PDB file of C-alpha atoms in Angstrom:
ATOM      1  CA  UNK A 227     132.519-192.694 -13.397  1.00 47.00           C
ATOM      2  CA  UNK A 228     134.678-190.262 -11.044  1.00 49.00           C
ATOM      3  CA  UNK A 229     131.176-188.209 -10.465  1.00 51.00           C
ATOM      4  CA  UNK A 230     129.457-191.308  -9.527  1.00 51.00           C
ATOM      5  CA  UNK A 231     131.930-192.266  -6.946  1.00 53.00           C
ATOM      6  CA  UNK A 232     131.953-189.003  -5.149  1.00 50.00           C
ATOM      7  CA  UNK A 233     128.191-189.094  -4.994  1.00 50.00           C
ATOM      8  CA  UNK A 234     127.930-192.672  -3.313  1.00 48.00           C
ATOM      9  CA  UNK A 235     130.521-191.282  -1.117  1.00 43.00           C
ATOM     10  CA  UNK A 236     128.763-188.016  -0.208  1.00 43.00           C
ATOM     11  CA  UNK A 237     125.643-190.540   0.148  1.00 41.00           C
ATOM     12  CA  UNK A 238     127.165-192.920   2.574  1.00 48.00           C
ATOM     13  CA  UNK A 239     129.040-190.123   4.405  1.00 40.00           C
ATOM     14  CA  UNK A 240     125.097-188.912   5.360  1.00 39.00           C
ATOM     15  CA  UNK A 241     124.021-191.745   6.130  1.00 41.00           C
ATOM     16  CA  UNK A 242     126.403-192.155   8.563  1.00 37.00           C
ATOM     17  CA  UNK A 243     126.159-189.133   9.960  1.00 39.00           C
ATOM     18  CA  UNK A 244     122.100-189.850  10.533  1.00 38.00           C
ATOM     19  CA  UNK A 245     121.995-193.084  11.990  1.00 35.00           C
ATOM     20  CA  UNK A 246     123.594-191.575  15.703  1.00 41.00           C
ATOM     21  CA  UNK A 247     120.207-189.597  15.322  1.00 36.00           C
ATOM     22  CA  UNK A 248     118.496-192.319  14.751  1.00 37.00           C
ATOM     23  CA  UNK A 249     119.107-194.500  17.121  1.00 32.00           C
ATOM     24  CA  UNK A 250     117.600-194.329  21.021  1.00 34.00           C
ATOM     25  CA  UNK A 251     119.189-195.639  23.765  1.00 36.00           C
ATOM     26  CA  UNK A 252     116.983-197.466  25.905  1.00 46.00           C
ATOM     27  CA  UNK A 253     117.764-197.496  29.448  1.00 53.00           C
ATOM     28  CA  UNK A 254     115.992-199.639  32.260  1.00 62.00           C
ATOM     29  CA  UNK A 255     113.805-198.892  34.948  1.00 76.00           C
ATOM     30  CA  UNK A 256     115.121-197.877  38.462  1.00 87.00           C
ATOM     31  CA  UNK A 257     113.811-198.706  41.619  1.00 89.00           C
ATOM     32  CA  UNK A 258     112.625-194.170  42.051  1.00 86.00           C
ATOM     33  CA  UNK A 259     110.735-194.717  38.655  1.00 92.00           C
ATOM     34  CA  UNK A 260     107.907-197.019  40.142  1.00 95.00           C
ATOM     35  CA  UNK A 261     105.186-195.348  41.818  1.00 96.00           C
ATOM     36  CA  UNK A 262     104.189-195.791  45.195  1.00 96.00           C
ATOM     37  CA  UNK A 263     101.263-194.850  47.455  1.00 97.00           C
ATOM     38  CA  UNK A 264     100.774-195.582  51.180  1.00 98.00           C
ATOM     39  CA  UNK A 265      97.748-196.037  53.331  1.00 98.00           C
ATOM     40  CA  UNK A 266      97.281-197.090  56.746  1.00 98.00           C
ATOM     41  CA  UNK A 267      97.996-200.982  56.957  1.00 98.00           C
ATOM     42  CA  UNK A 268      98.752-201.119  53.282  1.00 98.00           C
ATOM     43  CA  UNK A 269     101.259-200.663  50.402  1.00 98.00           C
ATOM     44  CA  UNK A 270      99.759-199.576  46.892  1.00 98.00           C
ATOM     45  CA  UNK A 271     102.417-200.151  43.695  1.00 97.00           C
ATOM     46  CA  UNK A 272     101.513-198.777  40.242  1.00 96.00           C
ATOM     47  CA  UNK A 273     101.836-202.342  37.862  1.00 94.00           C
ATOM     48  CA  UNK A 274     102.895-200.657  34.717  1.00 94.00           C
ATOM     49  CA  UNK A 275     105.940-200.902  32.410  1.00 93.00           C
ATOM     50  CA  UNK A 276     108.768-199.603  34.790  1.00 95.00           C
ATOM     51  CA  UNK A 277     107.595-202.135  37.071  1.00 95.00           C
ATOM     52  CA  UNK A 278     107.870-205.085  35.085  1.00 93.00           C
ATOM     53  CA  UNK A 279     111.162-203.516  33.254  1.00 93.00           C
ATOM     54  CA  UNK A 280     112.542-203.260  36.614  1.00 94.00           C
ATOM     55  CA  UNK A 281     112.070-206.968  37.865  1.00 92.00           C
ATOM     56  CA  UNK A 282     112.322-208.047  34.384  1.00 89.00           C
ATOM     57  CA  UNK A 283     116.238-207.402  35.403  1.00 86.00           C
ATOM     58  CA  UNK A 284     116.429-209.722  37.848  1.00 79.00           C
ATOM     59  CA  UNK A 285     113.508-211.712  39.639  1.00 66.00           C
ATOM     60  CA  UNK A 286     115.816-210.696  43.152  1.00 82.00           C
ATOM     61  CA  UNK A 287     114.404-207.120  42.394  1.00 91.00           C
ATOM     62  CA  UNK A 288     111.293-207.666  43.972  1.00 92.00           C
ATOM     63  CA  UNK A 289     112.624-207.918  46.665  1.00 93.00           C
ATOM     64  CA  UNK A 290     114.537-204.691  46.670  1.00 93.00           C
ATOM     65  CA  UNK A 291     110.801-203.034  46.023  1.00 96.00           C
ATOM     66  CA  UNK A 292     109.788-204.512  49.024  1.00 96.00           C
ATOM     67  CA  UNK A 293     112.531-202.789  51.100  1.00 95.00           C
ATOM     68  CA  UNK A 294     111.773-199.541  49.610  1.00 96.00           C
ATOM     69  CA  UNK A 295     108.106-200.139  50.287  1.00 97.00           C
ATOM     70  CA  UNK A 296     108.511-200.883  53.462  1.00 97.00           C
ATOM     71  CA  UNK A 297     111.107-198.460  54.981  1.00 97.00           C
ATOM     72  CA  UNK A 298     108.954-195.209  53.144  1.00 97.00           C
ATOM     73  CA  UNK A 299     105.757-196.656  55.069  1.00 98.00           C
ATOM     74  CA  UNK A 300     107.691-196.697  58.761  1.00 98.00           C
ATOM     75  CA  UNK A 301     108.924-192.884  57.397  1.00 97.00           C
ATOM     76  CA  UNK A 302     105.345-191.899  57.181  1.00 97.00           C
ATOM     77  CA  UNK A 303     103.697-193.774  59.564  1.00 98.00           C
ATOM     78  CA  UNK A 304     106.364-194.157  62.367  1.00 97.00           C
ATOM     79  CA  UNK A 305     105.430-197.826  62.679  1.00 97.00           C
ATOM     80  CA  UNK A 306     106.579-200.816  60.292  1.00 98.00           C
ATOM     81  CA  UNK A 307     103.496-202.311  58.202  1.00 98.00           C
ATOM     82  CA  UNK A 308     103.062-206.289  59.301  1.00 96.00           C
ATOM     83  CA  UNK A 309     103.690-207.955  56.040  1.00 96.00           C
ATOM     84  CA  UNK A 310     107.019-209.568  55.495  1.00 93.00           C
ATOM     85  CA  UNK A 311     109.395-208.279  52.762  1.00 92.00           C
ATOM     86  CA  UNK A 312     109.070-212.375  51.265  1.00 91.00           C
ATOM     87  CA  UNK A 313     104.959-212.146  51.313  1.00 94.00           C
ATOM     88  CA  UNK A 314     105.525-208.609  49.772  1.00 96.00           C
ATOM     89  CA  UNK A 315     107.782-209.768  47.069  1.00 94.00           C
ATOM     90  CA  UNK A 316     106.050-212.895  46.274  1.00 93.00           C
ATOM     91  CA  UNK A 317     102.576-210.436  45.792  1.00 93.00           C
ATOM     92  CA  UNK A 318     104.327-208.098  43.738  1.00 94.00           C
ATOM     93  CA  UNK A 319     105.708-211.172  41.457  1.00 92.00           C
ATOM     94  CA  UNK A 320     102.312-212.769  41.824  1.00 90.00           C
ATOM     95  CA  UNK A 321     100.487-209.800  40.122  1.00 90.00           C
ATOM     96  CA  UNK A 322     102.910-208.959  37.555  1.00 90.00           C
ATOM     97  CA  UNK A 323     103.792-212.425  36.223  1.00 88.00           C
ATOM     98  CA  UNK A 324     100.473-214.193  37.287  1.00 86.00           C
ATOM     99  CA  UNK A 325     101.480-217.563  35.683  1.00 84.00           C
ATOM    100  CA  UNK A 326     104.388-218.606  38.479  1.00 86.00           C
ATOM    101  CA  UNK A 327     101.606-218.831  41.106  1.00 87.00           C
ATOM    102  CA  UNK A 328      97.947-219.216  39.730  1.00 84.00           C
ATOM    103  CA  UNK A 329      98.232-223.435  39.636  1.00 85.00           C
ATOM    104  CA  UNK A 330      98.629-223.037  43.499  1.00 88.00           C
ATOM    105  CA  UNK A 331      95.559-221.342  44.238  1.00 82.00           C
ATOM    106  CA  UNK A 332      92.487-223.949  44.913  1.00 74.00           C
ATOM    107  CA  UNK A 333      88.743-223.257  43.751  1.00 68.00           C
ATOM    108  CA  UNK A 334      89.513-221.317  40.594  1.00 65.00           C
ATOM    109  CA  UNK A 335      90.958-218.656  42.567  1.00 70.00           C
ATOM    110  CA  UNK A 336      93.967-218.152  40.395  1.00 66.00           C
ATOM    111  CA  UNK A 337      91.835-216.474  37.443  1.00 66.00           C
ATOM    112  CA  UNK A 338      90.507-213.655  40.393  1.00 65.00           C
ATOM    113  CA  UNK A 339      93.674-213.507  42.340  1.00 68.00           C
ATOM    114  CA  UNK A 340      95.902-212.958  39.707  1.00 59.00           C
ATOM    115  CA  UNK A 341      94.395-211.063  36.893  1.00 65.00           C
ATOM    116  CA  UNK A 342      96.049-207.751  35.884  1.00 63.00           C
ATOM    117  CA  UNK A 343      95.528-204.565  38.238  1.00 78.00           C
ATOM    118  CA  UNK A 344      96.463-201.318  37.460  1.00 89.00           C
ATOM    119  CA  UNK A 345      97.160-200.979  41.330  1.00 93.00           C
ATOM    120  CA  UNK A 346      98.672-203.772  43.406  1.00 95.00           C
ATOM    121  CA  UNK A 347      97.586-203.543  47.138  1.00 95.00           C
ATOM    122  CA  UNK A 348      99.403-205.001  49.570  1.00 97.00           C
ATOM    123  CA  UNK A 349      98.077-204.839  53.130  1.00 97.00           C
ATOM    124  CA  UNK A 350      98.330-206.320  56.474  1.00 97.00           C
ATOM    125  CA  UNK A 351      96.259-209.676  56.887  1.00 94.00           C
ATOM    126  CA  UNK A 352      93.569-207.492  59.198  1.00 95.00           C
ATOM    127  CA  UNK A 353      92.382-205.646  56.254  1.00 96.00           C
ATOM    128  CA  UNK A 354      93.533-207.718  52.913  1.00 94.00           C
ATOM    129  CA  UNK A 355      91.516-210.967  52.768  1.00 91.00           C
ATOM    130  CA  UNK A 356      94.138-212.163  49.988  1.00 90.00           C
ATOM    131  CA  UNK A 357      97.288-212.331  52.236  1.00 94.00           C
ATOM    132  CA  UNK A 358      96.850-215.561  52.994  1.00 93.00           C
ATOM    133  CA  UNK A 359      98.237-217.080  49.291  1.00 92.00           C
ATOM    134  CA  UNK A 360     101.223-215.007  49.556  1.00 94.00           C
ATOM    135  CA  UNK A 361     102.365-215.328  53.366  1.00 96.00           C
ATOM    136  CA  UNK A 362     101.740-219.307  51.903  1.00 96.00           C
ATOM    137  CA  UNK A 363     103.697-219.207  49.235  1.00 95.00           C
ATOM    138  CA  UNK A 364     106.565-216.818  50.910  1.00 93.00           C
ATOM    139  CA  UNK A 365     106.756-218.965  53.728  1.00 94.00           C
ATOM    140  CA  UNK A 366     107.166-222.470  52.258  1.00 94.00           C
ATOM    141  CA  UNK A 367     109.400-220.750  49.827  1.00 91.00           C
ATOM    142  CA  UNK A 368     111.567-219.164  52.762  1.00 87.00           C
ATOM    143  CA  UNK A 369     111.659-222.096  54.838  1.00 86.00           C
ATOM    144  CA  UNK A 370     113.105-224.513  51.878  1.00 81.00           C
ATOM    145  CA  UNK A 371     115.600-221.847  50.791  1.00 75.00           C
ATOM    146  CA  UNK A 372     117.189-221.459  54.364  1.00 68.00           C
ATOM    147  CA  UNK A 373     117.095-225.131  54.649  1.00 61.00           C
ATOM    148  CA  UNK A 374     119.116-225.496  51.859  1.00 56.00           C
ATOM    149  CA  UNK A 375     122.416-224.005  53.849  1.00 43.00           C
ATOM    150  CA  UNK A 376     121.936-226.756  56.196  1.00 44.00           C
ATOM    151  CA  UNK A 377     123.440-229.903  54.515  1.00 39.00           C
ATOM    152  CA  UNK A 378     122.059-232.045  57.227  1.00 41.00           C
ATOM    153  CA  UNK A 379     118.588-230.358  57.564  1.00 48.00           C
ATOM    154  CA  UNK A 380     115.931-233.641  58.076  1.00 45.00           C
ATOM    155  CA  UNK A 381     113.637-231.589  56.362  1.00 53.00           C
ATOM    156  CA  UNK A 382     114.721-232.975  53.210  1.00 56.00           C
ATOM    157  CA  UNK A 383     113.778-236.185  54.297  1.00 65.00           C
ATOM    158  CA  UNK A 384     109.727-235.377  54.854  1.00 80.00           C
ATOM    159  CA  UNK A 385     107.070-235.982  52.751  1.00 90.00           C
ATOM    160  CA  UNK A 386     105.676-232.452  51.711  1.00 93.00           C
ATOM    161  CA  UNK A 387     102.591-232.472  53.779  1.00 94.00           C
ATOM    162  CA  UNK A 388     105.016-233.112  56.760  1.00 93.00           C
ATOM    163  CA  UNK A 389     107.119-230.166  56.093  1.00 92.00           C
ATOM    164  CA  UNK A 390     104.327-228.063  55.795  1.00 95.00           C
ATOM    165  CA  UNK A 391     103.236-228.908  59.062  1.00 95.00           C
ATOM    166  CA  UNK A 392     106.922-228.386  60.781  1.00 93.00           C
ATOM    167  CA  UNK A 393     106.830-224.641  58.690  1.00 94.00           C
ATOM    168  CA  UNK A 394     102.989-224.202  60.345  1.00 95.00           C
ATOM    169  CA  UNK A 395     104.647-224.950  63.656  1.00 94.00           C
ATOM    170  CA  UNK A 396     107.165-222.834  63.492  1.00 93.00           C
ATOM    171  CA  UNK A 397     107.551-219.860  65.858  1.00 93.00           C
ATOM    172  CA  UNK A 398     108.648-217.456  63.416  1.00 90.00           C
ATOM    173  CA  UNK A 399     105.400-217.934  61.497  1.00 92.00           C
ATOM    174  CA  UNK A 400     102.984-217.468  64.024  1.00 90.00           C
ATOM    175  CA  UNK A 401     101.150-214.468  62.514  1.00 89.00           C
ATOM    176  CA  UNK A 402     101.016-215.391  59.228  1.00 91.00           C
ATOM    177  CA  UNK A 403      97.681-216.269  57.363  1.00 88.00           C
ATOM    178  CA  UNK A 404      98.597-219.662  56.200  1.00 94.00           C
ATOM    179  CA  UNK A 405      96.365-221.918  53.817  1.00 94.00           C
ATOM    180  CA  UNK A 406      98.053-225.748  53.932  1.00 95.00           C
ATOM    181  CA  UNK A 407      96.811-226.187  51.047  1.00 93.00           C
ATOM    182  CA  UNK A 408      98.464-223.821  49.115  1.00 94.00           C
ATOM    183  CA  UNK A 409     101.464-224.536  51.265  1.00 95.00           C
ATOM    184  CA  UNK A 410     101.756-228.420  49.782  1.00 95.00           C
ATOM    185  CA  UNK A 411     101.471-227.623  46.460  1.00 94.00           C
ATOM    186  CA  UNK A 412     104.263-225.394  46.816  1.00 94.00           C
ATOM    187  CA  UNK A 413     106.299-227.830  48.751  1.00 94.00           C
ATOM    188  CA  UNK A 414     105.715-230.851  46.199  1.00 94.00           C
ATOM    189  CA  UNK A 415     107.150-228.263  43.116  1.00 93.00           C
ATOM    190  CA  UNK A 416     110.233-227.635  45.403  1.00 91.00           C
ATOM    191  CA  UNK A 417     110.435-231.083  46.009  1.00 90.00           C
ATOM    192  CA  UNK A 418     109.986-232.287  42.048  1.00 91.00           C
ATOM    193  CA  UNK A 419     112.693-229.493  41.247  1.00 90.00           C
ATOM    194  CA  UNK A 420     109.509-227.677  39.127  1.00 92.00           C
ATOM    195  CA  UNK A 421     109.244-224.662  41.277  1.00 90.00           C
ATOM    196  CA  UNK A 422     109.198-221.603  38.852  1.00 89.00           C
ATOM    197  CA  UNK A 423     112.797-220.404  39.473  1.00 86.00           C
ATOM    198  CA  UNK A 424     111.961-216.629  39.606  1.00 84.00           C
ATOM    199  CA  UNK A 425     109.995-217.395  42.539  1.00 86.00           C
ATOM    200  CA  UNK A 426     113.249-219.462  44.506  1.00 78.00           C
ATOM    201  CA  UNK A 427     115.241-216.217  43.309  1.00 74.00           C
ATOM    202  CA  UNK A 428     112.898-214.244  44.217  1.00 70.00           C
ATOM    203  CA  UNK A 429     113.950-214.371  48.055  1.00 70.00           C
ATOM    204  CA  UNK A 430     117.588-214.559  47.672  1.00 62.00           C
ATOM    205  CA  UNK A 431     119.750-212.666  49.852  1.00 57.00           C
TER     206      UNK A 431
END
């Protein structure tokens, strides 16, 4: 009985000892572990894992990438790149969690737009024929969320199609590619309180 107790002793003790050896400590992605690429008038971002680990820690991170993305390209190229850090970080979200914006897109574009790339490419609207959707979606987005400071904005009081033609008018968004469209159906999921909230987060300060 005495023998039996020192070997589940001597068994447990080992086990014990093995389990730190065992176990791996996972540790999240950091804005230096995604990839990046530059070309004239464009952005290229690896869509892997550390990606998607690294916005899958807050939806605000995208915007962060953007930043980085965008301060590297005006250290090589001496000039910033003429996509907004929103339109940036809506297009990365856009690509790695195609759900939150594929009902937007008209014609069936959302199944093209969206799908998986191992590459996302974001360039200026002269040479990428899809920035349209995101400066659409980043600037109906942008508009509502500064808005929302203002407790006595009128805007609040508009049907959707007549906020999206105050944001169209507006000075600030003069060289963006914008698709009404796509800028309504963003407007009316603000406006029913069913706007995926990554998206809304997604351009927080």
């Amino acid at each position: 009985m005495k023998k039996k107790s020192i070997k589940t002793l001597i068994v447990g003790l080992i086990s014990f000892v093995l389990i730190p050896l065992n176990t791996v400590t996972a540790f999240a992605a950091n804005l230096s572990d995604i990839t990046y690429s530059y070309s004239p008038k464009a952005v290229h971002i690896t869509n892997d894992y550390n990606l998607k680990d690294y916005l899958s820690t807050s939806s605000k991170n995208s915007l962060n990438i953007a930043d980085y993305a965008k301060s590297n390209y005006v250290l090589k190229y001496s000039n910033p790149i003429d996509v907004t850090r929103t339109s940036m970080a809506i297009e990365i979200i856009g690509h790695v969690y195609p759900d939150k914006i594929a009902k937007y897109l008209p014609f069936g574009l959302g199944n093209i737009i969206t799908k998986h790339t191992s590459i996302i490419d974001i360039g200026e609207k002269s040479i990428d024929s899809n920035r349209w959707i995101w400066d659409s979606i980043a600037a109906v987005i942008g508009d509502n969320f500064d808005n929302s400071r203002s407790v006595n904005s009128l805007k609040f009081k508009m049907n959707a199609e007549d906020h999206v033609d105050e944001i169209i008018r507006n000075p600030k968004n003069k060289n963006l590619k914008l698709n009404k469209y796509v800028m309504i159906e963003v407007q009316k999921d603000i406006d029913n309180n069913t706007l995926d909230p990554m998206l809304l987060k997604a351009i927080e300060n």
